[in-house]
mmCIF file of C-alpha atoms and ligand atoms in Angstrom:
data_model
loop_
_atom_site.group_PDB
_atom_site.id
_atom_site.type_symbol
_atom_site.label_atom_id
_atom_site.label_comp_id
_atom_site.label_asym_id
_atom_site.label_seq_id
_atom_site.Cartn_x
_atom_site.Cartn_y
_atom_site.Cartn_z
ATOM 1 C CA UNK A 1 0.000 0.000 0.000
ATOM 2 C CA UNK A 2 1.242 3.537 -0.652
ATOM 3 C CA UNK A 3 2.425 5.937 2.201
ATOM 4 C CA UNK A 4 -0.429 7.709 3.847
ATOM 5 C CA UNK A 5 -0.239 10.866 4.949
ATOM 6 C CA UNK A 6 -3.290 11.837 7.647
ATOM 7 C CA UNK A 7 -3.452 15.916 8.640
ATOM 8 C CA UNK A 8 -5.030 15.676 12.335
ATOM 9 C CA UNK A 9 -6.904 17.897 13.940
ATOM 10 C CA UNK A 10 -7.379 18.857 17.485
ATOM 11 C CA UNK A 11 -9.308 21.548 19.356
ATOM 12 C CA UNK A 12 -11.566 19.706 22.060
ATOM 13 C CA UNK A 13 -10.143 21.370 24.967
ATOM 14 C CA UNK A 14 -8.249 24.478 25.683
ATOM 15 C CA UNK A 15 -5.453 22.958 23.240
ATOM 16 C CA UNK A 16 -5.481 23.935 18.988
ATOM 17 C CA UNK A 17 -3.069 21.344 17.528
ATOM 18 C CA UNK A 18 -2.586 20.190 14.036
ATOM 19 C CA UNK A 19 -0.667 17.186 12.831
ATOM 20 C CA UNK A 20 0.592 15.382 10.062
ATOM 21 C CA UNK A 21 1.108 11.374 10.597
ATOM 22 C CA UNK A 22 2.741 8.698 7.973
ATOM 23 C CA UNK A 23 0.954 5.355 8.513
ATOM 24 C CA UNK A 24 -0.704 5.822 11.477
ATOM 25 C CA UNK A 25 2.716 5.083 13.501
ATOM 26 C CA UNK A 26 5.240 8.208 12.086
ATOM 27 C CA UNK A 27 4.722 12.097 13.535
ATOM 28 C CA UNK A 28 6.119 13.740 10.495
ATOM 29 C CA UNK A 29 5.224 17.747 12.024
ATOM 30 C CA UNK A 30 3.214 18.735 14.928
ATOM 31 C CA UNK A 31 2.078 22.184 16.540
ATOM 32 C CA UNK A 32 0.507 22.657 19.324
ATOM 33 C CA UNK A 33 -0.709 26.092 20.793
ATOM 34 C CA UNK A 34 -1.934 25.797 24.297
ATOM 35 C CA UNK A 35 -3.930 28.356 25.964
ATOM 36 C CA UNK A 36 -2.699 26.896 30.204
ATOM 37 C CA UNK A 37 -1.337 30.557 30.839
ATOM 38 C CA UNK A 38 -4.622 32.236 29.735
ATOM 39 C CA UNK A 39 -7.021 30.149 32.092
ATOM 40 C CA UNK A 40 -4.638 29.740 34.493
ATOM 41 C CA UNK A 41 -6.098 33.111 35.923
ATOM 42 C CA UNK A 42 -9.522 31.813 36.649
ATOM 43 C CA UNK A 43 -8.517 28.446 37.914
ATOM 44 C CA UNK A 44 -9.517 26.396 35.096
ATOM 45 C CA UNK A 45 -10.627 26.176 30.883
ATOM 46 C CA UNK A 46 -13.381 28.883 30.627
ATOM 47 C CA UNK A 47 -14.905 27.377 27.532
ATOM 48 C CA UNK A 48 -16.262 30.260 25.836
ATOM 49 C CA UNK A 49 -12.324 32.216 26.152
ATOM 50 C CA UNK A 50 -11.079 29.077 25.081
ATOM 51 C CA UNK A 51 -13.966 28.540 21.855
ATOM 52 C CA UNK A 52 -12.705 32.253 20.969
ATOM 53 C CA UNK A 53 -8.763 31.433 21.149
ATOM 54 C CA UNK A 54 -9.065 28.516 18.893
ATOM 55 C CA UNK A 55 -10.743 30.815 16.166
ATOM 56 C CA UNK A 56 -7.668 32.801 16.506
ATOM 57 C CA UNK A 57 -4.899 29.877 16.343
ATOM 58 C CA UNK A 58 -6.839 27.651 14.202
ATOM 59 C CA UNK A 59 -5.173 28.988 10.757
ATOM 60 C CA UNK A 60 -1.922 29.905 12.039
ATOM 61 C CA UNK A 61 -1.370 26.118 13.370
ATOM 62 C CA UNK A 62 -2.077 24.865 10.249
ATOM 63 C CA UNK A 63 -0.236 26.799 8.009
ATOM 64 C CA UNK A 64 2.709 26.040 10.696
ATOM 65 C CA UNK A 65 2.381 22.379 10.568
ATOM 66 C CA UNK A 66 2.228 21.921 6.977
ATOM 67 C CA UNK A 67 5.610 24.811 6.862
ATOM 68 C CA UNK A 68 6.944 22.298 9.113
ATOM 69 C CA UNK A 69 6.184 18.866 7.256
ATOM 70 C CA UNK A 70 7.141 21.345 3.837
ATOM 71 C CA UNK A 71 3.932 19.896 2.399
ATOM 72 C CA UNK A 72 0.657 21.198 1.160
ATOM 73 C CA UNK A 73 -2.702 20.378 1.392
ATOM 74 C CA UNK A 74 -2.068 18.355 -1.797
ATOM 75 C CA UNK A 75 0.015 15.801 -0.318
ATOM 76 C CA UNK A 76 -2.488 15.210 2.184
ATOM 77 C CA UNK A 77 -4.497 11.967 1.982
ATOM 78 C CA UNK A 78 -7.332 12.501 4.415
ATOM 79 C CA UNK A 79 -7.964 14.443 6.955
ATOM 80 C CA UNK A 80 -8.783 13.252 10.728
ATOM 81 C CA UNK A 81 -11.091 15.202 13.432
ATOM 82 C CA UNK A 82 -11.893 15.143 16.966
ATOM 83 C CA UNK A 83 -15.354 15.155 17.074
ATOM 84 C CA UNK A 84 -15.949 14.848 20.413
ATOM 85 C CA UNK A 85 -16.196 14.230 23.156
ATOM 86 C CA UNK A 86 -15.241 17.802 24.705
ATOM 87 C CA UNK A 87 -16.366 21.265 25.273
ATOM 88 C CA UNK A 88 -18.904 21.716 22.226
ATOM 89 C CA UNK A 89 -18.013 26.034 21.295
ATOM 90 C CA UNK A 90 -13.981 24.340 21.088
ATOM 91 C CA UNK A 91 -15.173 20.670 19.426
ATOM 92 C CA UNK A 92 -16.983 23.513 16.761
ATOM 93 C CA UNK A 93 -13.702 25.278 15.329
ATOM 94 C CA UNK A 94 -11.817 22.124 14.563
ATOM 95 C CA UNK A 95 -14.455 20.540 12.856
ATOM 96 C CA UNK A 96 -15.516 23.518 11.204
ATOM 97 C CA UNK A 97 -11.797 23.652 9.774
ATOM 98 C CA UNK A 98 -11.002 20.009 9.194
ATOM 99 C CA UNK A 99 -15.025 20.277 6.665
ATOM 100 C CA UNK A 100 -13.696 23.137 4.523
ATOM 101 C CA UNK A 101 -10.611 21.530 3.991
ATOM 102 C CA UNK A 102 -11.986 18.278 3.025
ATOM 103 C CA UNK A 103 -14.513 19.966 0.603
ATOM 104 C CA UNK A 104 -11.865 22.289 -0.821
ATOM 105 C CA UNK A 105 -8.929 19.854 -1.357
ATOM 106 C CA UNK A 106 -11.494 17.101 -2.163
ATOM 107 C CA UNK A 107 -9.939 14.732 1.131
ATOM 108 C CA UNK A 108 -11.617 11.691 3.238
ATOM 109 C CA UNK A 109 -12.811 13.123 6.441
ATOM 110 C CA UNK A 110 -11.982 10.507 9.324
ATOM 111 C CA UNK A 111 -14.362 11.061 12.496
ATOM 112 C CA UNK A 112 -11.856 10.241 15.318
ATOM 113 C CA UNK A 113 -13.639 9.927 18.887
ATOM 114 C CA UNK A 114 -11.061 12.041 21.628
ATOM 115 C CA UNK A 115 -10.339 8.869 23.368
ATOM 116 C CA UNK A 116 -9.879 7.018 20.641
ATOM 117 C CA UNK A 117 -6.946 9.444 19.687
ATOM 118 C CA UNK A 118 -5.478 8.825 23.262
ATOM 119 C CA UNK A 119 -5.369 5.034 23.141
ATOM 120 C CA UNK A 120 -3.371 5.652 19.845
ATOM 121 C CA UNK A 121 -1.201 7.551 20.676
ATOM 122 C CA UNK A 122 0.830 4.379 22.107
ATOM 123 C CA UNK A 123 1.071 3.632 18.184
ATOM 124 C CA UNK A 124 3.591 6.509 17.712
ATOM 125 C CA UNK A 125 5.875 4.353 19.831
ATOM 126 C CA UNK A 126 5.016 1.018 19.233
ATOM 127 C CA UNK A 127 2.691 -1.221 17.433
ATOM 128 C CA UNK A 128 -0.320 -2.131 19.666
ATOM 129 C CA UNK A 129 -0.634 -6.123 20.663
ATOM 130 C CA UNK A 130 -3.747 -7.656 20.948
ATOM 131 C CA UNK A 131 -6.095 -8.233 23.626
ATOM 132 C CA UNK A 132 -5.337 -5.201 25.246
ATOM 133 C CA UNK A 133 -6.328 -3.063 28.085
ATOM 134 C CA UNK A 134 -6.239 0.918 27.952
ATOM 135 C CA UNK A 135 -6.490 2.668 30.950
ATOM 136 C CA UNK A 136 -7.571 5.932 29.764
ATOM 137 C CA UNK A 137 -6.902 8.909 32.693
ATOM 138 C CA UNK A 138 -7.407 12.477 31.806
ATOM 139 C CA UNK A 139 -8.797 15.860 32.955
ATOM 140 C CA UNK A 140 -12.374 14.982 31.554
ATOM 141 C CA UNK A 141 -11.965 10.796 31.600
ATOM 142 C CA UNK A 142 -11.303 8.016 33.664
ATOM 143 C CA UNK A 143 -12.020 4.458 31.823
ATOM 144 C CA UNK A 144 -10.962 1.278 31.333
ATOM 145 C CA UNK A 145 -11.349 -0.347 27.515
ATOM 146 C CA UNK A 146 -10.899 -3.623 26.393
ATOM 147 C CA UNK A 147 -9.480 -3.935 22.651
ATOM 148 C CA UNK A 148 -9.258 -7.466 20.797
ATOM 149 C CA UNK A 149 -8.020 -5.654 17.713
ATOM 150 C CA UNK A 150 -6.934 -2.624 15.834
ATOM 151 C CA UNK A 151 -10.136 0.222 16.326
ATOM 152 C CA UNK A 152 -12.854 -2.062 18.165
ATOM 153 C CA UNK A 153 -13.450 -0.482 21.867
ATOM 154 C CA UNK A 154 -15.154 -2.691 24.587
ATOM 155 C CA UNK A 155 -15.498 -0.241 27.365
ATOM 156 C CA UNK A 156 -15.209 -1.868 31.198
ATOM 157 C CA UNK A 157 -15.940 0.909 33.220
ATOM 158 C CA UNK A 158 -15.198 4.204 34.014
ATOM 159 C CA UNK A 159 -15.955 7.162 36.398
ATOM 160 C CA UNK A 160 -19.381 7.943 37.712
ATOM 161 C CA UNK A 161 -18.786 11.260 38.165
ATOM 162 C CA UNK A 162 -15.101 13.282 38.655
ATOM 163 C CA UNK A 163 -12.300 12.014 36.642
ATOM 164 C CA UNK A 164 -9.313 11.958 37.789
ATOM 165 C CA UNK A 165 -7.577 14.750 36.330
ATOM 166 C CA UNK A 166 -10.074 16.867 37.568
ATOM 167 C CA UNK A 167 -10.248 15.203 41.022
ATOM 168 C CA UNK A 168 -6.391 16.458 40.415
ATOM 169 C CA UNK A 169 -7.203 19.525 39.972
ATOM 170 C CA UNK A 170 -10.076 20.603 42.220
ATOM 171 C CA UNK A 171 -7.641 18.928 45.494
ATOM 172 C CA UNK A 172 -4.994 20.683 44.493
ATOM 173 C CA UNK A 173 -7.382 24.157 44.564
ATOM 174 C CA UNK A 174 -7.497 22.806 48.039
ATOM 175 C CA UNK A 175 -3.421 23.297 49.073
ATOM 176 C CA UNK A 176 -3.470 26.840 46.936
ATOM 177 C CA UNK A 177 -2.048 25.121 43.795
ATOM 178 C CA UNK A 178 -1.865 27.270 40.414
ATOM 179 C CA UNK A 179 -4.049 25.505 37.698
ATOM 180 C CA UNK A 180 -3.913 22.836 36.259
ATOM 181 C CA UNK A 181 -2.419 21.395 40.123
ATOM 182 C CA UNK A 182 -2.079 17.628 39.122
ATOM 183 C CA UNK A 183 1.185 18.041 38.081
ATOM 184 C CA UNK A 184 1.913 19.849 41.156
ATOM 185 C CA UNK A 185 0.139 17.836 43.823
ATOM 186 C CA UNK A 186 1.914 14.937 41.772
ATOM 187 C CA UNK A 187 5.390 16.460 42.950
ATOM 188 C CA UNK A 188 4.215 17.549 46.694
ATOM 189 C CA UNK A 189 3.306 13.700 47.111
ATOM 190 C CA UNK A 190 6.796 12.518 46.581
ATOM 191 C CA UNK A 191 7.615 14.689 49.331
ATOM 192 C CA UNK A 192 5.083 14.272 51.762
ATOM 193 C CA UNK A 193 3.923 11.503 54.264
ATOM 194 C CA UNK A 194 0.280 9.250 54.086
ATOM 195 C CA UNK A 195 -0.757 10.545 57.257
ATOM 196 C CA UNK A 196 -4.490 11.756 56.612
ATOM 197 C CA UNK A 197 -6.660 9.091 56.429
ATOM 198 C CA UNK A 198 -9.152 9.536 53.215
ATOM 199 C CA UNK A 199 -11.755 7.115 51.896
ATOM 200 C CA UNK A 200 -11.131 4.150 49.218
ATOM 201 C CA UNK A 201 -13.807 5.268 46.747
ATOM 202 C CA UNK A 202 -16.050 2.504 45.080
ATOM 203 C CA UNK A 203 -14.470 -0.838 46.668
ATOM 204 C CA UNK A 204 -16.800 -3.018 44.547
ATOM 205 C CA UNK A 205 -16.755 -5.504 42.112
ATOM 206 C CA UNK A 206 -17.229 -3.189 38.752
ATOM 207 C CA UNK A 207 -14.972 -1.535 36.824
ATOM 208 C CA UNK A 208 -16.304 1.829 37.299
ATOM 209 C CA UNK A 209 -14.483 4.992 39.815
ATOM 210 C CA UNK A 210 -15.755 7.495 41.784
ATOM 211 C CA UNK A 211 -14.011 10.200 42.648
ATOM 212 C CA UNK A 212 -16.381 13.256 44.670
ATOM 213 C CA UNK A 213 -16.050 11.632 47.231
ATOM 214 C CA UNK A 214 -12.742 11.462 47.821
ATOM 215 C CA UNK A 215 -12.746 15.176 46.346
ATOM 216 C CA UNK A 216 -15.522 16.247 49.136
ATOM 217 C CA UNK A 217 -13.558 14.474 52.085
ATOM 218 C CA UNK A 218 -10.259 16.296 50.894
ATOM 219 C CA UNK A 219 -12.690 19.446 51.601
ATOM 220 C CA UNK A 220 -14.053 18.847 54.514
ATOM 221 C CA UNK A 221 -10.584 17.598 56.075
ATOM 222 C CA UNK A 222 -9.119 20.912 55.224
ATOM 223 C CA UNK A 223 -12.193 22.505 56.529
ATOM 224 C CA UNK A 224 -12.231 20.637 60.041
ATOM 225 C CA UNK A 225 -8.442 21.393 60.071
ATOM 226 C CA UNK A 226 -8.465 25.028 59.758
ATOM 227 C CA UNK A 227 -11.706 24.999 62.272
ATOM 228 C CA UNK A 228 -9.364 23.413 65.068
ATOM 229 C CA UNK A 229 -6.662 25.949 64.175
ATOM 230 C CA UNK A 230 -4.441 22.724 63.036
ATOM 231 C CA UNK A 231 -2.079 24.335 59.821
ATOM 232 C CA UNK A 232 -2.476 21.882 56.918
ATOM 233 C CA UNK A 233 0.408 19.730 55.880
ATOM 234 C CA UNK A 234 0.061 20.258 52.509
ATOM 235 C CA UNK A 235 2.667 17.349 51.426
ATOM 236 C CA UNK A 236 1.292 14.935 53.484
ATOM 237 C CA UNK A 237 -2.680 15.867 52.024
ATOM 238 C CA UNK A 238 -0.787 15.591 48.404
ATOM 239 C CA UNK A 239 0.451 12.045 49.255
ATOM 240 C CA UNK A 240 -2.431 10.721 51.631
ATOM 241 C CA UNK A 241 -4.783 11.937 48.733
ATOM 242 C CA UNK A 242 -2.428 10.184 45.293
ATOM 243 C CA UNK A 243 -2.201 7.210 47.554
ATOM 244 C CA UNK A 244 -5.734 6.514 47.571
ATOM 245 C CA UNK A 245 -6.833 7.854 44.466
ATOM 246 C CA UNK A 246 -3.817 5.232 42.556
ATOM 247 C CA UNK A 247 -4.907 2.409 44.973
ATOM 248 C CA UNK A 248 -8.488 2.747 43.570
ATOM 249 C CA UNK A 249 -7.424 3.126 39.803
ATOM 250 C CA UNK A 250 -4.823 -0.350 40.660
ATOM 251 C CA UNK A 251 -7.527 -2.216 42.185
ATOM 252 C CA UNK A 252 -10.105 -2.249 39.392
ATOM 253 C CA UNK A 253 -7.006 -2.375 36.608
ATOM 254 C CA UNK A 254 -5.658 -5.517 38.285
ATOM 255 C CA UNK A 255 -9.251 -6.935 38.161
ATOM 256 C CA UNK A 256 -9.863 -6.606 34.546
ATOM 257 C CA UNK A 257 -6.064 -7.837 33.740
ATOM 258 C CA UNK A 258 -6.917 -10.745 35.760
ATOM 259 C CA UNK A 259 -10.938 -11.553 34.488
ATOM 260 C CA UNK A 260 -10.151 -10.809 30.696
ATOM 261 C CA UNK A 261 -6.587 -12.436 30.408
ATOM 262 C CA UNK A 262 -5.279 -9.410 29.390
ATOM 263 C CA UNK A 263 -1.184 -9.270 28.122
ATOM 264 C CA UNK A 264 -0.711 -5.864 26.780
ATOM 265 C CA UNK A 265 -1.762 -2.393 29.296
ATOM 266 C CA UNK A 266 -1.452 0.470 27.796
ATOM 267 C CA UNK A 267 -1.825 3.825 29.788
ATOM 268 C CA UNK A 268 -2.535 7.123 27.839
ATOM 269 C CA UNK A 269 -4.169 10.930 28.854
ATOM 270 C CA UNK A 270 -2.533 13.541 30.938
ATOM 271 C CA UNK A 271 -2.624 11.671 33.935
ATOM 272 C CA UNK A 272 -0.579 9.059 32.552
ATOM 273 C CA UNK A 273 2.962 11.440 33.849
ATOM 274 C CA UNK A 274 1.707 11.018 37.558
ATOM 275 C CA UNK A 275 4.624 9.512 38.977
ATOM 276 C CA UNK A 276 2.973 7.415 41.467
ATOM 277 C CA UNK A 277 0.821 6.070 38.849
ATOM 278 C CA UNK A 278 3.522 4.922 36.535
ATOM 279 C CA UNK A 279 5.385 3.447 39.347
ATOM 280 C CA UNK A 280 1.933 1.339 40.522
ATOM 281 C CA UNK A 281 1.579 0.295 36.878
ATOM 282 C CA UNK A 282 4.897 -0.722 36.305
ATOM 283 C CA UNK A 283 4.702 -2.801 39.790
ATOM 284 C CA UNK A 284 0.621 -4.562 38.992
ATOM 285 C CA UNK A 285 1.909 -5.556 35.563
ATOM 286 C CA UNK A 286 5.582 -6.572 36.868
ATOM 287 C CA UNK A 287 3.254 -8.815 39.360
ATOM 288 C CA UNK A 288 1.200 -9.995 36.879
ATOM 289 C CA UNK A 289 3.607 -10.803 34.048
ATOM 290 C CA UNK A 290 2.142 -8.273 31.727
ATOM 291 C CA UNK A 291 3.438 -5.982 29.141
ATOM 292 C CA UNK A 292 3.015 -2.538 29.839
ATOM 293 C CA UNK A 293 3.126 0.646 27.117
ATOM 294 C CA UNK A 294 2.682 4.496 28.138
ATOM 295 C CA UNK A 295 3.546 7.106 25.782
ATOM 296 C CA UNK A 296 6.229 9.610 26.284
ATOM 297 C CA UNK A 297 4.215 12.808 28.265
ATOM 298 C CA UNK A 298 4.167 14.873 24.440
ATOM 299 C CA UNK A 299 1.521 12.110 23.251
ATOM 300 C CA UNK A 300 -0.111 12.194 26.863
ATOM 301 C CA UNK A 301 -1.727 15.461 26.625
ATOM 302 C CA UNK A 302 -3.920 16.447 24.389
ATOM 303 C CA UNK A 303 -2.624 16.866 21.223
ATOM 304 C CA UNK A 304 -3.201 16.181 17.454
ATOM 305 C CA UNK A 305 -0.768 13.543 16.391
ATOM 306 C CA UNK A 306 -2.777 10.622 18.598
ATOM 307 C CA UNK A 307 -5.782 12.257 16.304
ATOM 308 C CA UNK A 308 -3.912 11.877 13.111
ATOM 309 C CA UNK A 309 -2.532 8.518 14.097
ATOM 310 C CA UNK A 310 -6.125 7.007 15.189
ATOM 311 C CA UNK A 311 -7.627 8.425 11.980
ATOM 312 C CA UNK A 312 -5.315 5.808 10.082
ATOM 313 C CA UNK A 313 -6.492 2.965 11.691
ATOM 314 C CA UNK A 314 -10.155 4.871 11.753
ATOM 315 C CA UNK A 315 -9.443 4.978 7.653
ATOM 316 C CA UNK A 316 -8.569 1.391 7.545
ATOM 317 C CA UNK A 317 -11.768 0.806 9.722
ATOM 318 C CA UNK A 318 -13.790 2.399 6.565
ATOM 319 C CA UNK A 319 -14.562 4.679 8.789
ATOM 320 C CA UNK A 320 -16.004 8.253 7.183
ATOM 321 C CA UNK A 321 -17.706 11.417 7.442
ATOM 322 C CA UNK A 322 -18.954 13.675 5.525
ATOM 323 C CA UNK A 323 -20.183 17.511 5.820
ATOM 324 C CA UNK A 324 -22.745 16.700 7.831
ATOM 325 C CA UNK A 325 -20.795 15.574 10.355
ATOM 326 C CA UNK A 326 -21.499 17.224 13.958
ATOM 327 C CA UNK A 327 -19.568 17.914 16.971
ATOM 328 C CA UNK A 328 -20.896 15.859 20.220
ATOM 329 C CA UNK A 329 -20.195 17.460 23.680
ATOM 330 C CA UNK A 330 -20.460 13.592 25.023
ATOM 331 C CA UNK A 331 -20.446 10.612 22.686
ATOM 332 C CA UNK A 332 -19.556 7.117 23.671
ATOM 333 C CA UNK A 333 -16.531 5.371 22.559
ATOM 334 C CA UNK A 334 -17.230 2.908 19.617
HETATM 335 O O1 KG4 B 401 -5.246 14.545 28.605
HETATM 336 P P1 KG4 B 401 -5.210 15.962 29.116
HETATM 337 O O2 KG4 B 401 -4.131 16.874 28.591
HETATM 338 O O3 KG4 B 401 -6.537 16.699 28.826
HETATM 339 C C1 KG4 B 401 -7.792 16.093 28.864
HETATM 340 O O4 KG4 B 401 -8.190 15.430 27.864
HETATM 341 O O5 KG4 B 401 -8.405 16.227 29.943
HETATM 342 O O6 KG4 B 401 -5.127 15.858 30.713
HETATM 343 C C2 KG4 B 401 -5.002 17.000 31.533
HETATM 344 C C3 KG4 B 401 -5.153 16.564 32.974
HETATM 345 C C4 KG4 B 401 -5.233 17.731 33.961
HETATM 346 O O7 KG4 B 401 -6.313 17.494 34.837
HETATM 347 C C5 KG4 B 401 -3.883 17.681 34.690
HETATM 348 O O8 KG4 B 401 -3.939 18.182 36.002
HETATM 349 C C6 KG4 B 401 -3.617 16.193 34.687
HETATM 350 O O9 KG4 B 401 -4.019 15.770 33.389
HETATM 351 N N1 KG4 B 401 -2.203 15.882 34.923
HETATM 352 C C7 KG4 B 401 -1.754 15.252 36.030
HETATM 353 C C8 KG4 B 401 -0.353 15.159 35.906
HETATM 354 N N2 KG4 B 401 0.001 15.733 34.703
HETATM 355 C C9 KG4 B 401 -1.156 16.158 34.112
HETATM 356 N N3 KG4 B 401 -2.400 14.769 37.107
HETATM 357 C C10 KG4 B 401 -1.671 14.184 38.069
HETATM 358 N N4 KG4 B 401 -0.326 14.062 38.006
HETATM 359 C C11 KG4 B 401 0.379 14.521 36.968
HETATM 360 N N5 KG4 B 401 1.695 14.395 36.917
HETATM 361 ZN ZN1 ZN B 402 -7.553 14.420 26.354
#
């Protein structure tokens, strides 16, 4: 088969990001433009500031990526967009771009789902191996998917309310952290000692999370501590907290390695750079004699070169839209 060259595109969150991928496995140019610093300010992604900067950076990151590649539009095979699921003003701009460029340059249009794009972007590294277990953790998801080959999704579970990102996030609000804190409570916890006892949310025999809870006793322990005059350790909260939050993510992992006779875990979304994570993968799968992928932290955040990657293996799917394709705020993973 000849090389194929997918343009991806990427604007579901606060991030506009364009990419151009050989084959589904080969990152030829990527460019991100990420608007952190801007909603930094009011503690988290204001969606309609964050709808308006991706009108802005839409055209300028895609004029940059294809400068970057030294291609045009006409070496382009087909083009791949997140569709959703995401904030719908943000999902809007991308998929607004990615139509007029398939109807002007005549190109496939590949509907990629935003999860989709994070389990693939282990394929930039390596080729996936089948059965296979994603554990997807990110500011806006927390599943578990089953995959017995390329670009068919079995989901196991996921979170009934917070992911885990966000969980992240809102605790580290908590301690005074700058958003986005995960990264931040992430380092704190390395530091600090387990000695606040928290909840183990949803000790049950699904595959689903829960994390308000544990969010809401974080809350009310800082609450209780500052009403007793007792100064907050703010390492020890950071590694009481990851400790808990991990063990309940490990717990339901190990459980579907162990009922599906899984070999191959992959881990992908922002969350997949929490050290403590990493380290409890690395030990569950050591344990359990399984192979274990996750991505190198560029793929891990949102970006478009898992987009362009899962549109190849969307493309080989037969997967394909045309203009009346939609954005979805919330779509399910199939
Ligand atoms: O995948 P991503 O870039 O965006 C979404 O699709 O949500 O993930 C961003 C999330 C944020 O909630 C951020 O706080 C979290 O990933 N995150 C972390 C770490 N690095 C990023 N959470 C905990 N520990 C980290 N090291
Ligand atoms: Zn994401």
């Amino acid at each position: 088969m000849k090389d194929m060259y997918i343009l991806g595109i990427e604007s579901s969150c606060d991030e506009t990001s364009v990419s151009i991928v050989k084959n589904g496995t080969e990152e030829v140019a990527t460019v991100i433009s990420s608007q952190i610093d801007i909603h930094k300010d009011y503690g988290g992604v204001v969606p309609e500031i964050a709808s308006r900067h991706h009108v802005k950076n839409i055209t300028i990151v895609l004029e940059e990526c294809l400068n970057q590649a030294n291609m045009s539009m006409n070496d382009i095979d087909a083009i791949a967009i997140t569709y959703g699921p995401g904030l719908i003003g943000s999902l809007l701009i991308g998929l607004e771009a990615a139509k007029t460029l398939s109807f002007i340059y005549n190109k496939p249009l590949i509907p990629v789902h935003h999860i989709a794009g994070h389990i693939y972007a282990n394929s930039l590294v390596k080729e996936l191996n089948f059965p296979l277990l994603a554990l997807v953790v990110s500011g806006g998801h927390t599943e578990i998917i089953e995959m017995t080959k390329h670009y068919q999704f079995n989901k196991l579970g996921g979170t009934l309310d917070d992911a885990i990102g966000e969980c992240y996030d809102k605790v580290a609000r908590v301690i005074n952290l700058e958003y986005p804190g995960g990264p931040k409570l992430d380092k704190m916890a390395v530091i600090g000692n387990k000695t606040y006892k928290l909840p183990i949310p949803l000790k049950d025999e699904s595959y689903n999370f829960s994390f308000s809870g544990l969010k809401s006793a974080v809350i009310n322990l800082a609450h209780n501590e500052e009403q007793r005059g007792k100064e907050l350790n703010k390492e020890d909260l950071a590694a009481s907290f990851q400790s808990v939050a991990i063990e309940s993510i490990i717990a339901k992992v190990k459980k579907a390695i162990v009922d599906k006779n899984i070999k191959n875990v992959i881990v992908a979304g922002g969350v997949a750079a929490n050290n403590g994570l990493r380290q409890a993968m690395k030990e569950l799968t050591e344990e359990l004699h399984v192979e274990l992928s996750i991505p190198p932290m560029k793929y891990c955040t949102d970006n478009a070169t898992m987009i362009a990657a899962a549109g190849y293996y969307a493309y080989l799917d037969g997967r394909r839209a045309d203009l009346t394709l939609n954005s979805k705020s919330q779509d399910k993973l199939i």
